[in-house]
Short mmCIF file of N, CA and C in Angstrom, two decimals:
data_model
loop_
_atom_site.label_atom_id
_atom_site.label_comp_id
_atom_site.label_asym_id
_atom_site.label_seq_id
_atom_site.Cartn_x
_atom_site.Cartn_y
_atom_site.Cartn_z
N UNK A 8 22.03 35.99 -10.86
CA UNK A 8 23.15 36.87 -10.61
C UNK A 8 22.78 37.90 -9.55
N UNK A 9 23.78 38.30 -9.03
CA UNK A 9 23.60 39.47 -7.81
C UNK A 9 24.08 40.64 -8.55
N UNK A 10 22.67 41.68 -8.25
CA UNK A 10 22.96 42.86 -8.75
C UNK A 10 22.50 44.08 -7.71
N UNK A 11 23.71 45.39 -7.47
CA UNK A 11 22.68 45.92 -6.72
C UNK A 11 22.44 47.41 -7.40
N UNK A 12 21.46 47.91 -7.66
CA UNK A 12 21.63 49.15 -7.89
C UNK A 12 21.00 50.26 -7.19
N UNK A 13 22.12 51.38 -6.81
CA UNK A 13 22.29 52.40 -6.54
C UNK A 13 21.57 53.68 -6.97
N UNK A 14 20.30 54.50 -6.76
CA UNK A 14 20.10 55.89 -7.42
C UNK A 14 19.70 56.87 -6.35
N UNK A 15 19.46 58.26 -6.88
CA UNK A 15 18.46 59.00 -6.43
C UNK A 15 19.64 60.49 -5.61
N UNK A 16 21.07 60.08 -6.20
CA UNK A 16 22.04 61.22 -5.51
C UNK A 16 21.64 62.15 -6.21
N UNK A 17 21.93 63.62 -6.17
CA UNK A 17 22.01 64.89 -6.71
C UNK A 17 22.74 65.65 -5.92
N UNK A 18 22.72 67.30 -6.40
CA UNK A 18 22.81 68.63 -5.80
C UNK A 18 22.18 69.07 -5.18
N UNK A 19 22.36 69.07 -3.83
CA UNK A 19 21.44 69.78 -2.60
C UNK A 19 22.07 71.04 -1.69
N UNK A 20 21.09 72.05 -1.53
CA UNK A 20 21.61 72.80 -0.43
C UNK A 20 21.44 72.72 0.89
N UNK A 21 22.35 72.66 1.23
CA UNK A 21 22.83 72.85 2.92
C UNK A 21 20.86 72.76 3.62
N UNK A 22 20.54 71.91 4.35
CA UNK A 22 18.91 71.99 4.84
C UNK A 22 18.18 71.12 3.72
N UNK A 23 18.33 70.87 2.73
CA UNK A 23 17.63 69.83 1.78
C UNK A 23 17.50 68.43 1.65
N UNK A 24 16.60 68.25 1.52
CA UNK A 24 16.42 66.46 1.50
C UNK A 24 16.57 65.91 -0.43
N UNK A 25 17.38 64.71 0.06
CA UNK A 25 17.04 63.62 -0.60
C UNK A 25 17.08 62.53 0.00
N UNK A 26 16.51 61.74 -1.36
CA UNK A 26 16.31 60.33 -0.91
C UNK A 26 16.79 59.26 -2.07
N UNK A 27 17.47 58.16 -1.73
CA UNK A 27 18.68 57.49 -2.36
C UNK A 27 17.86 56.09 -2.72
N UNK A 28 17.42 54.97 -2.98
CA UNK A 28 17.16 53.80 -3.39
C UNK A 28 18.31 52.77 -3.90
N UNK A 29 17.96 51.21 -2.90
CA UNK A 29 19.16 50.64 -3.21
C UNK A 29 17.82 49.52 -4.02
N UNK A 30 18.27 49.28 -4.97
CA UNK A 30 17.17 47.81 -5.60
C UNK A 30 18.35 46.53 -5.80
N UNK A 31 18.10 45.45 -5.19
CA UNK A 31 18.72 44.38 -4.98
C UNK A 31 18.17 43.48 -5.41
N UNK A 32 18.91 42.92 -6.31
CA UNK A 32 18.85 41.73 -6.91
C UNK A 32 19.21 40.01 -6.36
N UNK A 33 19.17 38.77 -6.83
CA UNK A 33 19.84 38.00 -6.44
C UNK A 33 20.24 37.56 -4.61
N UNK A 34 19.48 37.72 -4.29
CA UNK A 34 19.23 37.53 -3.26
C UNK A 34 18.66 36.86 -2.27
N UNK A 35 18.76 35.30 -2.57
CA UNK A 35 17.87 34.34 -2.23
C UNK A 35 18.11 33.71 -0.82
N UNK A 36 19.07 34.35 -0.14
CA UNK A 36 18.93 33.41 0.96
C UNK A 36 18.15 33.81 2.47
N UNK A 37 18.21 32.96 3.04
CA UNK A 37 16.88 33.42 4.58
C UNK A 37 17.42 34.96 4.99
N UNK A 38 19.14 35.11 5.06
CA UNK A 38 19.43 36.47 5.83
C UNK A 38 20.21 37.27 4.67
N UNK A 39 19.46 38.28 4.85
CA UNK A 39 19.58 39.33 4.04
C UNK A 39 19.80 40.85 4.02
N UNK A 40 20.71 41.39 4.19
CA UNK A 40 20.45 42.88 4.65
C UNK A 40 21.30 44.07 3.56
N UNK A 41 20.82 45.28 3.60
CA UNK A 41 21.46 46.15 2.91
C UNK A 41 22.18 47.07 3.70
N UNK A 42 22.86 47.37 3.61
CA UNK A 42 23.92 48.63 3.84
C UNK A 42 24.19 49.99 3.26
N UNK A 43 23.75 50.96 3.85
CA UNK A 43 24.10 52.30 3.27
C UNK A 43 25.20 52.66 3.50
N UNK A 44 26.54 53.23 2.40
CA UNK A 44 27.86 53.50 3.03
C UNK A 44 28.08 54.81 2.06
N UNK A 45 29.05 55.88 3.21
CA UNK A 45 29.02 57.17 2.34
C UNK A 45 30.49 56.95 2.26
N UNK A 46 31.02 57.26 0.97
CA UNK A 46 32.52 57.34 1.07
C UNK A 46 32.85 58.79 0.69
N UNK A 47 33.29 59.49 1.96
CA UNK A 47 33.88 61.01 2.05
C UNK A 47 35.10 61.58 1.03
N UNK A 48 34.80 62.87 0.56
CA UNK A 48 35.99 63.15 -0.21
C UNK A 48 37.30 63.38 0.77
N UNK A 49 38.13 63.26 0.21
CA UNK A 49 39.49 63.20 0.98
C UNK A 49 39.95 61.97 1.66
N UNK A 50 39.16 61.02 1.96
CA UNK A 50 39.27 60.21 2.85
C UNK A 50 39.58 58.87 2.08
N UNK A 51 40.14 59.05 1.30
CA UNK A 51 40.34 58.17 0.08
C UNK A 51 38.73 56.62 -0.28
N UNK A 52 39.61 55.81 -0.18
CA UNK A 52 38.61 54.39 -0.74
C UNK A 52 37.66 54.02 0.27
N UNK A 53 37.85 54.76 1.65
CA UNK A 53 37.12 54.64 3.54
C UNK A 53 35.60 54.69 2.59
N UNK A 54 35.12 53.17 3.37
CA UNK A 54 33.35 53.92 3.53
C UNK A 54 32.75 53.61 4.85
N UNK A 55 32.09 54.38 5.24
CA UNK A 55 31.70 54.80 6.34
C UNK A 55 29.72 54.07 6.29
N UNK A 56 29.76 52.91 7.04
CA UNK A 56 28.50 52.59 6.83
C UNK A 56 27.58 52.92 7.81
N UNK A 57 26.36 53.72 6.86
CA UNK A 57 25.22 54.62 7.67
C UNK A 57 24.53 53.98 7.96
N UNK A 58 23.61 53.03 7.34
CA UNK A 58 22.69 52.09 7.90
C UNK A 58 22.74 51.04 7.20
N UNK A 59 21.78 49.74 8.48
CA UNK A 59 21.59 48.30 8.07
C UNK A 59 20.48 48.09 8.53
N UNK A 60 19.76 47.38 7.08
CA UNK A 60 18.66 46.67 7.17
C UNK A 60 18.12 45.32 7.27
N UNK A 61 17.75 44.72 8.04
CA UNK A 61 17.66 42.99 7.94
C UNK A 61 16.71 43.32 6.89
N UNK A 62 16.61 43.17 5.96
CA UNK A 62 15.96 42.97 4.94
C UNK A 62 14.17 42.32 5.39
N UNK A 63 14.43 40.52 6.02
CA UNK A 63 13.50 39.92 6.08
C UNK A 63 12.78 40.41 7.58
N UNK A 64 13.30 40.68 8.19
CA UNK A 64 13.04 41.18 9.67
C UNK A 64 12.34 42.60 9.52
N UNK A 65 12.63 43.09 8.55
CA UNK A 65 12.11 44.71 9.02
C UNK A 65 12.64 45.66 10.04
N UNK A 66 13.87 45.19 10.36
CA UNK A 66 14.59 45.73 11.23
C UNK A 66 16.07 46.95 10.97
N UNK A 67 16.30 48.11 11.34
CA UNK A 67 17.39 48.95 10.54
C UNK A 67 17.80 49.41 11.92
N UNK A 68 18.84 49.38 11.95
CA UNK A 68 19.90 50.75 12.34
C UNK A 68 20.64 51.38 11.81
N UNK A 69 21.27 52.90 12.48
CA UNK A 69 21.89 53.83 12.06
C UNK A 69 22.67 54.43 12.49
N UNK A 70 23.41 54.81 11.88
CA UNK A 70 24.95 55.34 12.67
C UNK A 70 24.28 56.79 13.73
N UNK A 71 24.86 57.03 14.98
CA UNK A 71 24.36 58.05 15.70
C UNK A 71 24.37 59.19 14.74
N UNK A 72 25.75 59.69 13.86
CA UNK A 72 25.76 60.83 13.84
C UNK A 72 24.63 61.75 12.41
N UNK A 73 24.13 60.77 12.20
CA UNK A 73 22.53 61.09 11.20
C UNK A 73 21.62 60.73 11.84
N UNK A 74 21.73 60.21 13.06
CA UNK A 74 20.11 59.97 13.73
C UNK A 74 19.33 61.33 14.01
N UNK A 75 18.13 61.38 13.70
CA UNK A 75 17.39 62.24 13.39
C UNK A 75 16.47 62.63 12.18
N UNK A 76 17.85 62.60 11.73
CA UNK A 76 18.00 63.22 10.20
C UNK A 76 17.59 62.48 8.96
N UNK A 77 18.64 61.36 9.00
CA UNK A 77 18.37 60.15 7.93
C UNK A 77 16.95 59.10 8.87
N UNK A 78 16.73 58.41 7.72
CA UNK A 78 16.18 57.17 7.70
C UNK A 78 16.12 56.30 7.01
N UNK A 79 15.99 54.97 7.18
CA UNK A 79 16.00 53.79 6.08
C UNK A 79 15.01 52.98 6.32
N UNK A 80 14.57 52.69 5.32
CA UNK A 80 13.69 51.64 5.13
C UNK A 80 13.73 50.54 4.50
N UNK A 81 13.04 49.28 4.38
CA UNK A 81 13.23 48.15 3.50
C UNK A 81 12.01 47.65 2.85
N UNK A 82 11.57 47.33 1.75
CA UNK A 82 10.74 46.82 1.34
C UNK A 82 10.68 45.53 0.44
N UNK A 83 11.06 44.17 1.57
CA UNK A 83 11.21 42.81 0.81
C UNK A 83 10.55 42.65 -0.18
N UNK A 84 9.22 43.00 -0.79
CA UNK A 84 8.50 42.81 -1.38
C UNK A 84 9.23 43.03 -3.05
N UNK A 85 9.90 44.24 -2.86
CA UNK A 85 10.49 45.20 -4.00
C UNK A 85 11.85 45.04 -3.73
N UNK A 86 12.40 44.61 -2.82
CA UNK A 86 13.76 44.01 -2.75
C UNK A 86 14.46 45.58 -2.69
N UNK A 87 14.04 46.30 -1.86
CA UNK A 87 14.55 48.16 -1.99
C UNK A 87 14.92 48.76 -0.66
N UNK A 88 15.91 49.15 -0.33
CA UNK A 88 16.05 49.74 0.34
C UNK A 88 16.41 51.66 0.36
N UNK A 89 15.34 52.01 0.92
CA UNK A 89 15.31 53.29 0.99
C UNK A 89 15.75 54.82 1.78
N UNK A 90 17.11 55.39 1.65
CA UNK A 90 17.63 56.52 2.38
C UNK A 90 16.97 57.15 2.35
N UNK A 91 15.91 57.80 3.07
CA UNK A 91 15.81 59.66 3.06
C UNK A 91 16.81 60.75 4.32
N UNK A 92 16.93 61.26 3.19
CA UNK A 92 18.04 62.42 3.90
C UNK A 92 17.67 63.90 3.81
N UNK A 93 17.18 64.39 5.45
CA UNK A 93 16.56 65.37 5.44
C UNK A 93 17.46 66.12 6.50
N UNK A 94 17.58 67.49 6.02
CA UNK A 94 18.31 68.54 6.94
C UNK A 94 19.84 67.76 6.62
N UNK A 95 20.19 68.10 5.11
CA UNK A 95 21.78 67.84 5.14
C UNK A 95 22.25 68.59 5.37
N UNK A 96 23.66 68.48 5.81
CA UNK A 96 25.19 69.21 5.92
C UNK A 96 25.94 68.42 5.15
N UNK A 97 27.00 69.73 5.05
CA UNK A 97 27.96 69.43 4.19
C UNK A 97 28.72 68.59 3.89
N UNK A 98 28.66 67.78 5.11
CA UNK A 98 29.78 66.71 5.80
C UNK A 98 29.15 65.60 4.72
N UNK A 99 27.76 66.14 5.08
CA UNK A 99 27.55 64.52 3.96
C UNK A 99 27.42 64.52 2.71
N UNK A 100 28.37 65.30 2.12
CA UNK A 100 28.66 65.23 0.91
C UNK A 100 29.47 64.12 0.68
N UNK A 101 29.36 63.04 -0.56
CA UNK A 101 30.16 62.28 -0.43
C UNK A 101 29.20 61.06 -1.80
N UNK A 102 30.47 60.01 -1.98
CA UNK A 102 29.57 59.23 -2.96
C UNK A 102 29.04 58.09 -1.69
N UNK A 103 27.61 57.76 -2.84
CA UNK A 103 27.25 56.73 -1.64
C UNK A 103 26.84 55.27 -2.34
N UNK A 104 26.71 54.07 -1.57
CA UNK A 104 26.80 53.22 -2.01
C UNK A 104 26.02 52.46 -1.24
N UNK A 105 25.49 51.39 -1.89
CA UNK A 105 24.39 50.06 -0.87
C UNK A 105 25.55 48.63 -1.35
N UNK A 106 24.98 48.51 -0.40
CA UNK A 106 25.83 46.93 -0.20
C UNK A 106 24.72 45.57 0.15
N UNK A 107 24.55 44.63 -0.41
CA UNK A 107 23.87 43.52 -0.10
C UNK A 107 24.94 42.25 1.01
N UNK A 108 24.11 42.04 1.29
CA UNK A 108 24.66 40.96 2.48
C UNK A 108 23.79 40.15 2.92
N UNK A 109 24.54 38.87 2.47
CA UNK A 109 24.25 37.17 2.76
C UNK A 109 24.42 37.16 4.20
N UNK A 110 23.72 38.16 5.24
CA UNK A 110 23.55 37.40 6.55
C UNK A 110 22.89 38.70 6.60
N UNK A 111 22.52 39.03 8.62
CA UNK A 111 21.53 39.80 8.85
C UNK A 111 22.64 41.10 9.42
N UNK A 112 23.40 41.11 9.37
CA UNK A 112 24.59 42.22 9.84
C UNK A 112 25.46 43.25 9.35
N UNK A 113 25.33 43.03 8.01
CA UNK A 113 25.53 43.88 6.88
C UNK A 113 27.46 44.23 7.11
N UNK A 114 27.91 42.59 7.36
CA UNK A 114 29.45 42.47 7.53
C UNK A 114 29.56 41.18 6.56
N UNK A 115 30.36 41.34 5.77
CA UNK A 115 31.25 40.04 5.16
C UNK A 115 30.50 39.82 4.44
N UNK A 116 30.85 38.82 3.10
CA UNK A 116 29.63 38.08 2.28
C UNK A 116 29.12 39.16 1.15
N UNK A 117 29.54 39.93 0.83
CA UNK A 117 28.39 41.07 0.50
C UNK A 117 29.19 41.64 -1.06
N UNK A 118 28.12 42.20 -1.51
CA UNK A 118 28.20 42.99 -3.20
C UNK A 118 28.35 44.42 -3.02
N UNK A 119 28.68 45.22 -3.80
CA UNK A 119 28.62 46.86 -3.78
C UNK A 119 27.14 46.69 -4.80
N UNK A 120 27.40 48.34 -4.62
CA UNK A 120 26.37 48.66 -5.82
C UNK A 120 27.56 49.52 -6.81
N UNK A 121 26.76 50.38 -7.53
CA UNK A 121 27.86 51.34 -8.12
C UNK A 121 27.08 52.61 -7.00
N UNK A 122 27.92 53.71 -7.27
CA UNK A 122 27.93 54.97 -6.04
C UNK A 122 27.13 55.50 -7.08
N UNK A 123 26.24 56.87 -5.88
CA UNK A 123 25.58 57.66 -6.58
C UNK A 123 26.46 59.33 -5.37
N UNK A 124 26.40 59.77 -6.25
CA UNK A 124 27.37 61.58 -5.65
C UNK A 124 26.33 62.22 -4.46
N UNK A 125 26.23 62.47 -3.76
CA UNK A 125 25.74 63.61 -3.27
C UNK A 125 26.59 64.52 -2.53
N UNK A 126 25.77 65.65 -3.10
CA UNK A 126 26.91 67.26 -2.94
C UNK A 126 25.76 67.97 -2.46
N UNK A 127 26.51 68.72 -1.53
CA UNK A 127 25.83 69.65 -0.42
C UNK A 127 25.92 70.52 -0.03
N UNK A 128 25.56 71.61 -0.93
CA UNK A 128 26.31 72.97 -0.85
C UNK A 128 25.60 74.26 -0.32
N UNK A 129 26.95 75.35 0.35
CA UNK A 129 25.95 76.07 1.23
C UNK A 129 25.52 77.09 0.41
#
C-alpha cells in the first residue's frame, strides 16, 4: 500500500526554524519523487508546491520565493524527505503537505499525505 506521512509542523515566531519530514511508503517504482505543498489560509483547497525531489537521483528544486531560506532533502535509503525552514515569515503560515509521485516531476500519478499546520507568528 502507498502511504505517506506528514510531521514536524508547530508554532513558530516570525525568524524561526522548523523542519517538516515526509516518510513514504509504497513506492516501488524506478521514478520517484516527493513534493512539498503549502496550502495558504484564505486561499481555499490551492496548494502551492515548494519543492521536488527525484527521490532516486538526489536531485530537488524549489520554488524561488523560499530560496534561501527553505531546503529539502531526500534520503532513499529511509524513503524521507526532509523541509528545513529557516528565517520564517508569516506568509508561510499555512498547512503543509508531501505528495509522492510515480515519476521524477512531482506532476500526476501521485498520493497526499495528511497536512501538518504551521503558524508563524510575530
Amino acid at each position: 500500500d502507498v502511504q505517506l506521512q506528514a510531521s514536524g509542523g508547530g508554532l513558530v515566531q516570525v525568524g524561526g526554524s522548523l523542519t517538516l519530514s515526509c516518510l513514504a511508503s509504497g513506492f516501488d517504482s524506478e521514478r520517484f519523487s516527493i513534493g512539498w505543498f503549502r496550502q495558504s489560509p484564505g486561499k481555499g483547497n490551492d496548494r502551492m508546491r515548494v519543492t521536488c525531489t527525484k527521490m532516486r537521483l538526489g536531485k530537488s528544486d524549489i520554488v524561488d520565493s523560499v530560496k534561501g531560506r527553505f531546503t529539502v532533502s531526500g534520503d532513499i535509503a529511509k524513503n524521507t524527505a526532509t523541509l528545513q525552514m529557516n528565517n520564517l515569515k508569516r506568509e508561510d503560515t499555512g498547512v503543509y503537505f508531501c505528495a509522492g509521485f510515480f515519476n521524477n516531476y512531482c506532476v500526476d500519478d501521485f498520493y497526499w499525505s495528511q497536512g501538518t499546520q504551521v503558524t508563524v507568528s510575530s
